[in-house]
CSV table of C-alpha atoms and ligand atoms in Angstrom, one decimal:
chain,number,residue,atom,x,y,z
V,127,MET,CA,-22.0,-26.0,29.4
V,128,LYS,CA,-23.2,-23.4,26.8
V,129,SER,CA,-19.9,-21.5,27.2
V,130,LEU,CA,-17.9,-24.7,26.8
V,131,LEU,CA,-19.9,-25.5,23.6
V,132,THR,CA,-19.4,-21.9,22.4
V,133,SER,CA,-15.6,-22.2,23.0
V,134,LEU,CA,-15.5,-25.5,21.1
V,135,PHE,CA,-17.4,-24.2,18.2
V,136,CYS,CA,-15.4,-21.0,18.2
V,137,LEU,CA,-12.2,-23.0,18.0
V,138,LEU,CA,-13.7,-24.7,14.9
V,139,CYS,CA,-14.9,-21.3,13.7
V,140,VAL,CA,-11.4,-19.9,14.0
V,141,SER,CA,-9.9,-22.7,12.0
V,142,VAL,CA,-12.6,-22.4,9.3
V,143,CYS,CA,-13.7,-18.7,9.4
V,144,ARG,CA,-10.2,-17.5,9.2
V,145,VAL,CA,-9.3,-19.4,6.1
V,146,SER,CA,-8.3,-16.8,3.6
V,147,ALA,CA,-9.5,-16.5,0.1
V,148,ILE,CA,-7.3,-17.7,-2.7
V,149,TYR,CA,-6.3,-14.8,-4.9
V,150,VAL,CA,-6.0,-15.0,-8.7
V,151,PRO,CA,-3.7,-12.7,-10.6
V,152,VAL,CA,-5.1,-9.6,-12.3
V,153,ARG,CA,-2.0,-7.6,-13.4
V,154,GLU,CA,1.8,-7.6,-13.1
V,155,TYR,CA,3.8,-4.4,-13.2
V,156,ALA,CA,7.3,-5.6,-13.9
V,157,GLY,CA,10.2,-5.4,-16.3
V,158,THR,CA,10.1,-3.4,-19.5
V,159,SER,CA,6.4,-2.8,-19.2
V,160,PHE,CA,6.5,-1.7,-15.5
V,161,PHE,CA,5.7,1.9,-16.3
V,162,ASP,CA,3.0,1.3,-18.9
V,163,LYS,CA,-0.1,1.5,-16.7
V,164,TRP,CA,0.8,4.5,-14.5
V,165,ASP,CA,0.3,8.2,-14.8
V,166,PHE,CA,3.1,10.5,-13.9
V,167,TYR,CA,2.0,13.5,-11.8
V,168,GLY,CA,4.0,16.2,-13.6
V,169,PHE,CA,3.3,18.9,-11.0
V,170,TYR,CA,4.9,20.1,-7.7
V,171,ASP,CA,3.9,18.4,-4.4
V,172,ASN,CA,0.6,20.1,-3.7
V,173,THR,CA,-0.6,17.4,-1.2
V,174,THR,CA,2.2,16.9,1.3
V,175,TRP,CA,4.1,20.1,0.6
V,176,GLY,CA,7.5,18.6,0.1
V,177,ASN,CA,10.2,20.5,-1.8
V,178,VAL,CA,9.9,18.5,-5.0
V,179,THR,CA,8.5,18.7,-8.6
V,180,TYR,CA,7.1,15.4,-9.7
V,181,GLN,CA,8.3,15.1,-13.3
V,182,ASP,CA,6.1,14.1,-16.2
V,183,ARG,CA,6.8,10.9,-18.2
V,184,ALA,CA,8.9,12.5,-20.8
V,185,ASN,CA,11.2,14.3,-18.3
V,186,ALA,CA,11.3,11.3,-16.0
V,187,THR,CA,12.6,9.2,-18.9
V,188,SER,CA,15.1,11.8,-20.3
V,189,LYS,CA,16.4,12.7,-16.9
V,190,ARG,CA,16.8,9.0,-16.1
V,191,LEU,CA,14.7,9.3,-13.0
V,192,THR,CA,12.7,6.2,-14.1
V,193,TYR,CA,14.2,3.3,-16.0
V,194,ILE,CA,14.6,-0.5,-16.0
V,195,ASN,CA,18.0,-1.5,-14.8
V,196,GLY,CA,20.3,-4.3,-16.0
V,197,ALA,CA,18.6,-6.8,-13.6
V,198,GLY,CA,15.2,-6.0,-15.2
V,199,ASN,CA,14.0,-4.1,-12.1
V,200,ALA,CA,12.2,-0.8,-12.1
V,201,ILE,CA,14.2,2.2,-10.7
V,202,ILE,CA,12.3,5.3,-9.6
V,203,LYS,CA,14.5,7.9,-8.1
V,204,VAL,CA,15.0,11.4,-6.7
V,205,ASP,CA,17.3,13.6,-8.8
V,206,ASN,CA,20.9,13.3,-7.4
V,207,THR,CA,22.7,15.0,-10.3
V,208,THR,CA,21.5,18.6,-9.9
V,209,ASN,CA,23.1,21.3,-7.7
V,210,VAL,CA,20.0,23.1,-6.4
V,211,ALA,CA,20.6,26.8,-5.7
V,212,PRO,CA,19.0,28.6,-2.8
V,213,ALA,CA,15.8,30.4,-3.9
V,214,THR,CA,12.4,31.5,-2.7
V,215,LEU,CA,10.8,28.3,-4.0
V,216,ILE,CA,13.1,25.3,-3.6
V,217,TYR,CA,12.4,22.1,-5.6
V,218,ARG,CA,14.3,19.0,-6.5
V,219,ASP,CA,13.0,16.6,-9.2
V,220,SER,CA,11.2,13.5,-8.0
V,221,ILE,CA,8.5,11.1,-9.2
V,222,ARG,CA,4.9,10.4,-8.2
V,223,LEU,CA,3.2,7.5,-10.0
V,224,THR,CA,-0.6,6.8,-9.9
V,225,SER,CA,-2.0,3.5,-11.2
V,226,GLN,CA,-4.5,3.8,-14.1
V,227,ASP,CA,-6.4,0.8,-12.7
V,228,THR,CA,-8.3,0.8,-9.4
V,229,TYR,CA,-8.6,-2.0,-6.9
V,230,GLY,CA,-11.6,-2.5,-4.7
V,231,VAL,CA,-12.6,-4.7,-1.8
V,232,GLY,CA,-11.6,-8.2,-2.7
V,233,SER,CA,-8.2,-7.2,-4.0
V,234,LEU,CA,-4.7,-8.2,-2.9
V,235,ILE,CA,-1.6,-6.2,-3.8
V,236,ILE,CA,2.0,-7.5,-3.5
V,237,ILE,CA,5.1,-5.4,-4.0
V,238,ASP,CA,8.6,-7.0,-4.1
V,239,ALA,CA,11.4,-4.4,-3.7
V,240,LEU,CA,15.1,-4.5,-3.3
V,241,HIS,CA,15.5,-0.9,-2.2
V,242,ILE,CA,13.2,1.7,-0.7
V,243,PRO,CA,14.4,5.4,-0.7
V,244,TYR,CA,16.0,6.6,2.4
V,245,GLY,CA,18.2,9.4,3.7
V,246,CYS,CA,17.7,12.7,5.6
V,247,SER,CA,14.7,14.6,4.1
V,248,VAL,CA,13.6,11.6,2.1
V,249,TRP,CA,9.9,10.5,2.5
V,250,PRO,CA,8.9,7.5,0.3
V,251,SER,CA,5.5,5.9,0.4
V,252,PHE,CA,3.5,3.2,-1.4
V,253,TRP,CA,-0.2,3.6,-0.7
V,254,THR,CA,-3.7,3.5,-2.0
V,255,LEU,CA,-6.1,6.3,-2.4
V,256,GLY,CA,-9.9,5.9,-2.9
V,257,VAL,CA,-11.1,7.5,-6.1
V,258,GLY,CA,-14.2,9.3,-7.2
V,259,LYS,CA,-14.8,11.4,-4.1
V,260,GLU,CA,-13.0,13.9,-1.9
V,261,TRP,CA,-10.4,12.5,0.6
V,262,PRO,CA,-11.0,10.5,2.8
V,263,LEU,CA,-14.6,9.6,1.8
V,264,VAL,CA,-13.4,6.5,0.0
V,265,GLY,CA,-10.4,5.7,2.3
V,266,GLU,CA,-6.7,5.5,2.1
V,267,ILE,CA,-4.3,2.6,2.9
V,268,ASP,CA,-0.7,3.4,3.7
V,269,ILE,CA,1.4,0.2,3.0
V,270,ILE,CA,5.0,1.5,3.0
V,271,GLU,CA,5.9,4.8,4.6
V,272,GLY,CA,9.2,6.0,5.9
V,273,ILE,CA,10.9,9.3,6.7
V,274,ASN,CA,14.5,10.3,7.0
V,275,LEU,CA,16.6,7.6,8.8
V,276,LYS,CA,13.6,6.0,10.6
V,277,ALA,CA,14.3,2.3,10.6
V,278,ASN,CA,10.8,0.9,10.9
V,279,ASN,CA,7.9,1.0,8.5
V,280,GLN,CA,4.4,2.1,9.7
V,281,VAL,CA,1.1,1.4,8.0
V,282,ALA,CA,-2.2,3.2,8.5
V,283,LEU,CA,-5.8,3.4,7.3
V,284,HIS,CA,-7.5,6.8,6.8
V,285,SER,CA,-11.2,7.1,6.7
V,286,THR,CA,-14.2,9.2,7.7
V,287,PRO,CA,-15.4,8.8,11.3
V,288,GLY,CA,-16.6,5.4,12.5
V,289,CYS,CA,-13.8,3.2,11.4
V,290,PHE,CA,-11.4,1.8,14.1
V,291,GLN,CA,-8.9,-0.9,14.6
V,292,ALA,CA,-10.7,-3.5,16.7
V,293,GLN,CA,-9.3,-4.1,20.2
V,294,GLY,CA,-7.0,-7.1,20.8
V,295,VAL,CA,-6.3,-7.9,17.2
V,296,ILE,CA,-3.9,-10.7,16.3
V,297,GLN,CA,-1.0,-8.9,14.5
V,298,SER,CA,2.8,-8.8,14.9
V,299,GLY,CA,3.1,-5.1,14.7
V,300,GLN,CA,2.4,-2.5,17.4
V,301,THR,CA,-0.7,-0.3,17.4
V,302,ILE,CA,0.1,3.4,17.7
V,303,GLU,CA,-3.3,4.8,17.0
V,304,GLY,CA,-6.6,3.0,16.8
V,305,ASN,CA,-9.0,5.7,15.4
V,306,CYS,CA,-8.8,5.7,11.6
V,307,SER,CA,-10.5,9.1,11.2
V,308,THR,CA,-7.8,11.0,13.1
V,309,ASP,CA,-5.4,13.1,11.0
V,310,ALA,CA,-2.7,10.5,11.5
V,311,GLY,CA,-5.0,7.5,10.7
V,312,CYS,CA,-5.0,4.2,12.6
V,313,ILE,CA,-1.3,3.4,12.7
V,314,VAL,CA,0.5,0.1,13.3
V,315,GLY,CA,4.3,0.2,13.6
V,316,GLU,CA,6.4,-2.6,12.1
V,317,THR,CA,8.3,-4.6,14.8
V,318,LYS,CA,10.2,-7.0,12.5
V,319,PRO,CA,13.8,-5.8,11.6
V,320,ASN,CA,14.9,-4.5,8.2
V,321,SER,CA,11.5,-3.1,7.1
V,322,LEU,CA,13.0,0.2,5.7
V,323,GLY,CA,16.2,2.1,5.0
V,324,ALA,CA,19.7,0.7,4.9
V,325,GLY,CA,18.6,-2.5,6.8
V,326,PHE,CA,16.0,-3.3,4.2
V,327,ALA,CA,18.5,-2.9,1.3
V,328,GLN,CA,21.2,-4.9,3.1
V,329,ALA,CA,18.8,-7.8,3.8
V,330,GLY,CA,18.1,-7.9,0.1
V,331,GLY,CA,14.8,-6.0,0.4
V,332,GLY,CA,11.5,-7.9,0.9
V,333,VAL,CA,7.8,-8.1,0.2
V,334,TYR,CA,4.9,-6.1,1.4
V,335,ALA,CA,1.3,-7.3,0.8
V,336,VAL,CA,-2.1,-5.8,1.5
V,337,GLN,CA,-5.3,-7.8,1.5
V,338,MET,CA,-8.5,-5.7,1.2
V,339,ASP,CA,-11.3,-8.0,2.1
V,340,VAL,CA,-14.9,-7.6,3.4
V,341,ALA,CA,-13.5,-9.4,6.5
V,342,GLY,CA,-10.9,-6.7,7.0
V,343,VAL,CA,-7.6,-5.1,5.8
V,344,PHE,CA,-4.5,-7.1,6.5
V,345,ILE,CA,-0.9,-6.0,5.8
V,346,TRP,CA,2.2,-8.2,5.8
V,347,PHE,CA,5.9,-7.4,5.7
V,348,PHE,CA,8.5,-10.1,4.9
V,349,SER,CA,12.2,-9.4,4.9
V,350,ARG,CA,13.8,-11.3,1.9
V,351,PRO,CA,14.9,-14.4,4.0
V,352,ASP,CA,11.3,-14.7,5.4
V,353,ILE,CA,9.2,-14.5,2.3
V,354,PRO,CA,6.8,-17.5,2.4
V,355,ASP,CA,7.2,-20.1,-0.3
V,356,ASP,CA,3.7,-19.3,-1.5
V,357,ILE,CA,4.9,-15.9,-2.6
V,358,LYS,CA,8.5,-16.8,-3.4
V,359,ASN,CA,7.5,-19.6,-5.8
V,360,ALA,CA,4.6,-17.7,-7.4
V,361,ASN,CA,4.9,-16.7,-11.0
V,362,PRO,CA,2.9,-13.9,-12.6
V,363,SER,CA,0.1,-16.3,-13.5
V,364,SER,CA,-0.2,-18.3,-10.3
V,365,SER,CA,-2.7,-17.8,-7.5
V,366,VAL,CA,-1.6,-17.1,-4.0
V,367,ASP,CA,-3.1,-18.2,-0.7
V,368,THR,CA,-2.9,-15.7,2.2
V,369,SER,CA,-3.7,-18.4,4.8
V,370,LYS,CA,-0.1,-19.7,4.2
V,371,TRP,CA,1.5,-16.4,5.2
V,372,GLY,CA,1.1,-16.5,9.0
V,373,THR,CA,0.2,-13.5,11.2
V,374,SER,CA,0.1,-10.2,9.5
V,375,SER,CA,2.0,-7.2,10.7
V,376,ALA,CA,-1.2,-5.2,10.9
V,377,ALA,CA,-4.8,-6.4,11.1
V,378,TYR,CA,-7.9,-4.2,10.8
V,379,PRO,CA,-10.8,-6.7,11.0
V,380,ALA,CA,-14.3,-5.7,9.9
V,381,THR,CA,-15.4,-6.0,13.6
V,382,GLY,CA,-13.8,-2.5,14.1
V,383,CYS,CA,-14.3,-1.1,10.6
V,384,ASN,CA,-16.9,-1.9,8.0
V,385,ILE,CA,-14.4,-2.1,5.0
V,386,THR,CA,-17.1,-2.0,2.3
V,387,GLN,CA,-18.6,1.1,3.9
V,388,PHE,CA,-15.4,3.1,4.3
V,389,PHE,CA,-13.2,1.9,1.4
V,390,GLY,CA,-14.1,2.3,-2.3
V,391,PRO,CA,-11.9,1.5,-5.3
V,392,GLN,CA,-8.3,2.5,-4.7
V,393,GLN,CA,-5.6,3.7,-7.0
V,394,LEU,CA,-2.0,2.7,-6.2
V,395,ILE,CA,0.4,5.5,-5.6
V,396,LEU,CA,4.2,5.2,-5.5
V,397,VAL,CA,5.9,8.4,-4.5
V,398,THR,CA,9.0,10.0,-2.9
V,399,THR,CA,8.8,13.5,-1.6
V,400,LEU,CA,11.4,15.5,0.3
V,401,CYS,CA,10.9,17.3,3.7
V,402,GLY,CA,7.2,18.5,3.6
V,403,GLY,CA,4.5,18.0,6.2
V,404,TRP,CA,6.0,14.9,8.0
V,405,ALA,CA,9.7,14.3,7.1
V,406,GLY,CA,10.4,18.0,7.3
V,407,GLU,CA,8.5,18.9,10.5
V,408,PRO,CA,11.4,20.2,12.6
V,409,GLY,CA,10.7,18.1,15.8
V,410,ILE,CA,10.2,14.9,13.7
V,411,TYR,CA,13.2,15.6,11.4
V,412,ALA,CA,15.4,16.1,14.4
V,413,GLN,CA,14.6,12.6,15.7
V,414,THR,CA,16.9,10.9,13.2
V,415,CYS,CA,18.7,13.7,11.3
V,416,PRO,CA,20.9,16.7,12.0
V,417,GLY,CA,20.5,20.3,10.9
V,418,ASN,CA,17.8,21.8,8.7
V,419,CYS,CA,15.8,19.6,6.3
V,420,VAL,CA,15.8,21.9,3.3
V,421,ALA,CA,19.0,23.9,3.8
V,422,ASP,CA,21.2,20.9,4.7
V,423,ASN,CA,19.9,18.4,2.1
V,424,ILE,CA,17.8,19.7,-0.8
V,425,ILE,CA,20.0,22.8,-1.5
V,426,GLY,CA,23.4,22.0,-3.0
V,427,PRO,CA,24.7,19.0,-4.9
V,428,GLY,CA,22.4,15.9,-5.1
V,429,SER,CA,25.2,13.4,-4.5
V,430,PRO,CA,25.9,11.7,-2.2
V,431,LYS,CA,22.9,13.0,-0.2
V,432,TYR,CA,20.3,11.4,-2.6
V,433,ASP,CA,22.3,8.4,-3.8
V,434,ASN,CA,20.0,6.1,-1.7
V,435,ALA,CA,16.8,8.0,-2.6
V,436,PHE,CA,15.6,5.4,-5.1
V,437,TRP,CA,13.1,2.5,-5.4
V,438,GLU,CA,14.3,-0.7,-7.0
V,439,ILE,CA,11.2,-2.9,-7.6
V,440,ARG,CA,11.1,-6.4,-8.9
V,441,TYR,CA,7.4,-6.4,-9.3
V,442,ILE,CA,4.0,-5.2,-8.2
V,443,ARG,CA,1.3,-7.8,-8.6
V,444,THR,CA,-2.4,-7.4,-8.1
V,445,TYR,CA,-5.0,-10.1,-7.5
V,446,LEU,CA,-8.7,-10.6,-7.0
V,447,ALA,CA,-10.3,-13.0,-4.6
V,448,ASP,CA,-11.1,-16.3,-6.4
V,449,GLY,CA,-14.7,-16.3,-7.4
V,450,LEU,CA,-15.0,-12.6,-7.9
V,451,GLN,CA,-16.2,-11.7,-11.4
V,452,ALA,CA,-14.2,-9.3,-13.4
V,453,PRO,CA,-16.7,-6.5,-14.1
V,454,PRO,CA,-18.0,-6.6,-17.7
V,455,ALA,CA,-17.8,-3.0,-18.8
V,456,ALA,CA,-17.0,0.3,-17.2
V,457,SER,CA,-20.0,2.2,-18.5
V,458,THR,CA,-22.6,1.0,-16.1
V,459,THR,CA,-20.4,0.9,-13.1
V,460,ILE,CA,-17.8,3.1,-11.4
V,461,PRO,CA,-15.9,4.9,-14.1
V,462,PRO,CA,-12.3,3.8,-14.4
V,463,SER,CA,-9.7,6.1,-12.9
V,464,SER,CA,-8.0,6.3,-16.3
V,465,THR,CA,-11.1,7.9,-17.8
V,466,MET,CA,-11.4,10.4,-14.9
V,467,GLN,CA,-7.8,11.3,-15.5
V,468,GLY,CA,-8.4,11.7,-19.2
V,469,SER,CA,-5.4,9.5,-20.1
V,470,GLY,CA,-5.0,6.3,-22.1
V,471,SER,CA,-7.5,3.5,-21.9
V,472,SER,CA,-7.2,0.7,-19.4
V,473,SER,CA,-8.4,-2.8,-20.1
V,474,PRO,CA,-11.9,-3.5,-18.9
V,475,ASP,CA,-10.9,-6.5,-16.7
V,476,THR,CA,-9.7,-4.4,-13.8
V,477,SER,CA,-10.9,-0.9,-14.4
V,478,SER,CA,-13.9,-1.0,-12.2
V,479,THR,CA,-13.2,-3.6,-9.5
V,480,GLY,CA,-15.2,-1.4,-7.1
V,481,ASN,CA,-18.3,-3.3,-8.0
V,482,VAL,CA,-17.0,-6.7,-7.2
V,483,ARG,CA,-19.0,-9.1,-5.0
V,484,PRO,CA,-17.5,-10.8,-2.0
V,485,SER,CA,-16.4,-14.4,-2.4
V,486,SER,CA,-18.1,-17.0,-0.3
V,487,TRP,CA,-15.0,-17.6,1.7
V,488,ALA,CA,-14.8,-13.9,2.4
V,489,VAL,CA,-18.4,-13.9,3.5
V,490,LEU,CA,-17.8,-16.9,5.8
V,491,ARG,CA,-14.8,-15.2,7.3
V,492,SER,CA,-16.8,-12.2,8.2
V,493,VAL,CA,-19.5,-14.2,10.1
V,494,PRO,CA,-19.2,-13.5,13.8
V,495,CYS,CA,-18.5,-16.5,16.1
V,496,SER,CA,-22.0,-16.5,17.7
V,497,GLU,CA,-23.8,-16.6,14.3
V,498,PHE,CA,-21.4,-19.2,13.1
V,499,LEU,CA,-22.3,-21.3,16.1
V,500,MET,CA,-26.0,-20.9,15.3
V,501,ILE,CA,-25.3,-22.0,11.7
V,502,VAL,CA,-23.4,-25.1,12.8
V,503,VAL,CA,-26.0,-26.0,15.4
V,504,GLY,CA,-28.7,-25.5,12.8
V,505,VAL,CA,-27.0,-27.6,10.2
V,506,GLY,CA,-26.2,-30.3,12.9
V,507,ALA,CA,-29.9,-30.4,13.9
V,508,LEU,CA,-31.0,-30.8,10.3
V,509,MET,CA,-28.6,-33.7,9.8
V,510,LEU,CA,-29.9,-35.4,12.9
V,511,LEU,CA,-33.5,-35.2,11.7
G,118,NAG,C1,-2.6,19.5,-7.4
G,118,NAG,O1,-2.4,19.9,-8.7
G,118,NAG,C2,-3.0,19.2,-9.7
G,118,NAG,C3,-2.5,19.7,-11.1
G,118,NAG,O2,-2.8,21.1,-11.2
G,118,NAG,C4,-4.5,19.3,-9.6
G,118,NAG,O3,-5.1,18.5,-10.6
G,118,NAG,C5,-4.9,18.8,-8.2
G,118,NAG,O4,-6.3,19.0,-8.0
G,118,NAG,C6,-4.1,19.5,-7.1
G,118,NAG,N1,-4.4,18.9,-5.8
G,118,NAG,C7,-4.7,19.5,-4.8
G,118,NAG,C8,-4.9,18.7,-3.5
G,118,NAG,O5,-4.7,20.8,-4.7
G,119,NAG,C1,10.7,19.1,-17.5
G,119,NAG,O1,12.1,19.5,-17.3
G,119,NAG,C2,12.3,20.9,-17.7
G,119,NAG,C3,13.8,21.1,-17.6
G,119,NAG,O2,14.3,20.8,-16.3
G,119,NAG,C4,11.5,21.8,-16.8
G,119,NAG,O3,11.7,23.2,-17.2
G,119,NAG,C5,10.1,21.5,-16.9
G,119,NAG,O4,9.3,22.2,-15.9
G,119,NAG,C6,9.9,20.0,-16.5
G,119,NAG,N1,8.5,19.6,-16.7
G,119,NAG,C7,7.8,19.1,-15.6
G,119,NAG,C8,6.4,18.7,-15.9
G,119,NAG,O5,8.3,19.0,-14.5
G,120,NAG,C1,10.6,24.4,0.6
G,120,NAG,O1,11.4,24.7,1.7
G,120,NAG,C2,11.3,26.0,2.2
G,120,NAG,C3,12.3,26.2,3.3
G,120,NAG,O2,12.1,25.3,4.3
G,120,NAG,C4,9.9,26.3,2.6
G,120,NAG,O3,9.7,27.6,3.1
G,120,NAG,C5,9.0,26.2,1.4
G,120,NAG,O4,7.7,26.4,1.7
G,120,NAG,C6,9.2,24.8,0.8
G,120,NAG,N1,8.4,24.6,-0.4
G,120,NAG,C7,8.7,25.1,-1.6
G,120,NAG,C8,7.7,24.8,-2.7
G,120,NAG,O5,9.6,25.8,-1.8
G,121,NAG,C1,-12.0,9.6,16.2
G,121,NAG,O1,-11.4,10.7,15.6
G,121,NAG,C2,-12.4,11.6,15.1
G,121,NAG,C3,-11.7,12.6,14.3
G,121,NAG,O2,-10.6,13.2,15.0
G,121,NAG,C4,-13.1,12.2,16.3
G,121,NAG,O3,-14.1,13.1,15.9
G,121,NAG,C5,-13.8,11.1,17.1
G,121,NAG,O4,-14.3,11.6,18.3
G,121,NAG,C6,-12.8,10.0,17.5
G,121,NAG,N1,-13.5,8.9,18.1
G,121,NAG,C7,-13.1,8.4,19.2
G,121,NAG,C8,-14.0,7.3,19.8
G,121,NAG,O5,-12.1,8.8,19.9
G,122,NAG,C1,-21.3,-2.5,6.0
G,122,NAG,O1,-21.5,-1.5,5.0
G,122,NAG,C2,-22.2,-2.0,3.9
G,122,NAG,C3,-22.2,-0.9,2.8
G,122,NAG,O2,-22.4,0.3,3.4
G,122,NAG,C4,-23.6,-2.3,4.3
G,122,NAG,O3,-24.4,-2.8,3.2
G,122,NAG,C5,-23.5,-3.4,5.4
G,122,NAG,O4,-24.8,-3.7,5.9
G,122,NAG,C6,-22.6,-3.0,6.5
G,122,NAG,N1,-22.4,-4.1,7.5
G,122,NAG,C7,-22.6,-4.0,8.8
G,122,NAG,C8,-22.3,-5.2,9.6
G,122,NAG,O5,-22.9,-2.9,9.3
G,123,NAG,C1,23.3,9.0,-8.0
G,123,NAG,O1,23.0,7.8,-7.3
G,123,NAG,C2,23.3,6.6,-8.0
G,123,NAG,C3,22.8,5.5,-7.1
G,123,NAG,O2,21.5,5.6,-6.8
G,123,NAG,C4,24.8,6.5,-8.2
G,123,NAG,O3,25.0,5.3,-9.0
G,123,NAG,C5,25.2,7.7,-9.0
G,123,NAG,O4,26.6,7.7,-9.2
G,123,NAG,C6,24.8,9.0,-8.4
G,123,NAG,N1,25.0,10.1,-9.2
G,123,NAG,C7,26.0,11.0,-9.1
G,123,NAG,C8,26.1,12.1,-10.0
G,123,NAG,O5,26.7,10.9,-8.2
C-alpha cells in the first residue's frame, strides 16, 4: 500500500518537480555587436597544444578571421589564405573568444549556428570554464566539441572528484563516461543525426542549449528542422521555457553531482584549434582522416583544406532563471571576469551571476521524491484538519 501511494505521489512529483524554470533574457550576442563583449586570446594555444596562434582583435579583424557576413551572422574562422611553410614551430592563425560576462548556476545559454568548423585536423569547441580558481575547481561544461571528420557531437562535464552522472538518467544521448573528475570528464555522445560537420551544415545547422540549474545540468541539441517553437519563435527579449523542449541529449541531475558545489560562475569560450592533444593524437586522428595531422593539413596552402573551418553563428543568447535577482554590484561579490582580465567594463547586470539564488521552481525540482511525498502528505493532513 505504501509503495502504491509512493508510486502515485512520485508520478505527481515527476509531473510537478520536473517543470523547468522559465528563463528571462540577459544578453544577446548577435549581428554587428556580436564581438563586443568578448576578449580575443592573442596568444598561441597553450592549453590544448594545437598548432595555432589565436589572433588578437586587431589582427582578427584585419585578416578577416572574424566579421559579420551579408546575412548578419558572425563568422569566426581559421586562416585559409596562408601557405604555411615547414618549420620547427608550426602555426596557423585561428581565434579563441572568451566572454567578458560570467554565468553561474541558474543560467541558460542558447547558441544558434549555421556552420560549425570541420575538416581533418580541425577541433572546434563551444564550452564554459569556471573562473576565479584553478581548473577544474569551479568546473567546465563542454557543449559543442568535434574533431576532424567525426560526425557526432559529444558533451562533457569536468569537475573535481565527487561529481558523477547519475545512473539511469533520462536523456537521448549515450553515456560514454560517468565520472566527471576523470581526464575525459563525464561524456555523453549525441545520437541524433547532423550534430556536427557537413551534416550539420547541410541540414541548415541547429541549436545547442545548456541549462545550469541547482537541479542539474541539461544539454539539448536540435537540428534546424527540429528546433522547438519555443526557441524558434523567441526574439531577443522573450523568455523561454525549457519544459517545452522534450528530453535533453544529456542530463546530469543533481542526484549524481551537486551542481552548486562543483560549478561556479562560468565564462563562455568559442574556439577552433588544429591538431593538438585530441584531434592530432595519431590513433584518434586516424579514425576519420588519412596521413599526418600537421604535415598533411596545416603545412601548405590553407585552401581548400580549411574552407570549412569556420563558425557561422546567428546568435548566442543567455538567460537567468525567472525570479533570480540580477546582482546589485560586483564589488561585494565575485569579481567580474572582465575585471580579472583587465579589459573593458561589463555591465553590472550579469557580471557576477555567481551569487544568484535558486528560484523556487528550481528548488522544488531538486526535492527528492520521498521528501516531496512527505511534503504532500503533510499539506494534505493540514488541509483535512
Ligand atoms: C597561456 O598564455 C597566457 C598569455 O601569456 C597566460 O595568461 C596563461 O596563463 C597561459 N595559460 C596556461 C595554461 O599556461
Ligand atoms: C598579428 O599579425 C602579425 C602579422 O601576421 C603577426 O606578426 C603578429 O604576431 C600577430 N599578432 C598576434 C597577437 O597574433
Ligand atoms: C605542431 O606540430 C608539430 C609536428 O606535429 C609538433 O611537433 C609541435 O609540437 C606542434 N606545436 C607547435 C607549436 O609547433
Ligand atoms: C573518478 O575519477 C577520479 C579521477 O580519475 C578517481 O580518483 C576516482 O576514483 C573515480 N571514482 C570512481 C568511483 O571511479
Ligand atoms: C550542495 O553544495 C552546496 C554548496 O557547497 C551545499 O550548501 C549543499 O548543502 C549541498 N547539497 C547537498 C544535497 O549535499
Ligand atoms: C576560404 O574559405 C572560404 C569559405 O569559408 C572561401 O569562400 C574562400 O574562397 C576561401 N579562401 C581561399 C583563398 O580560397
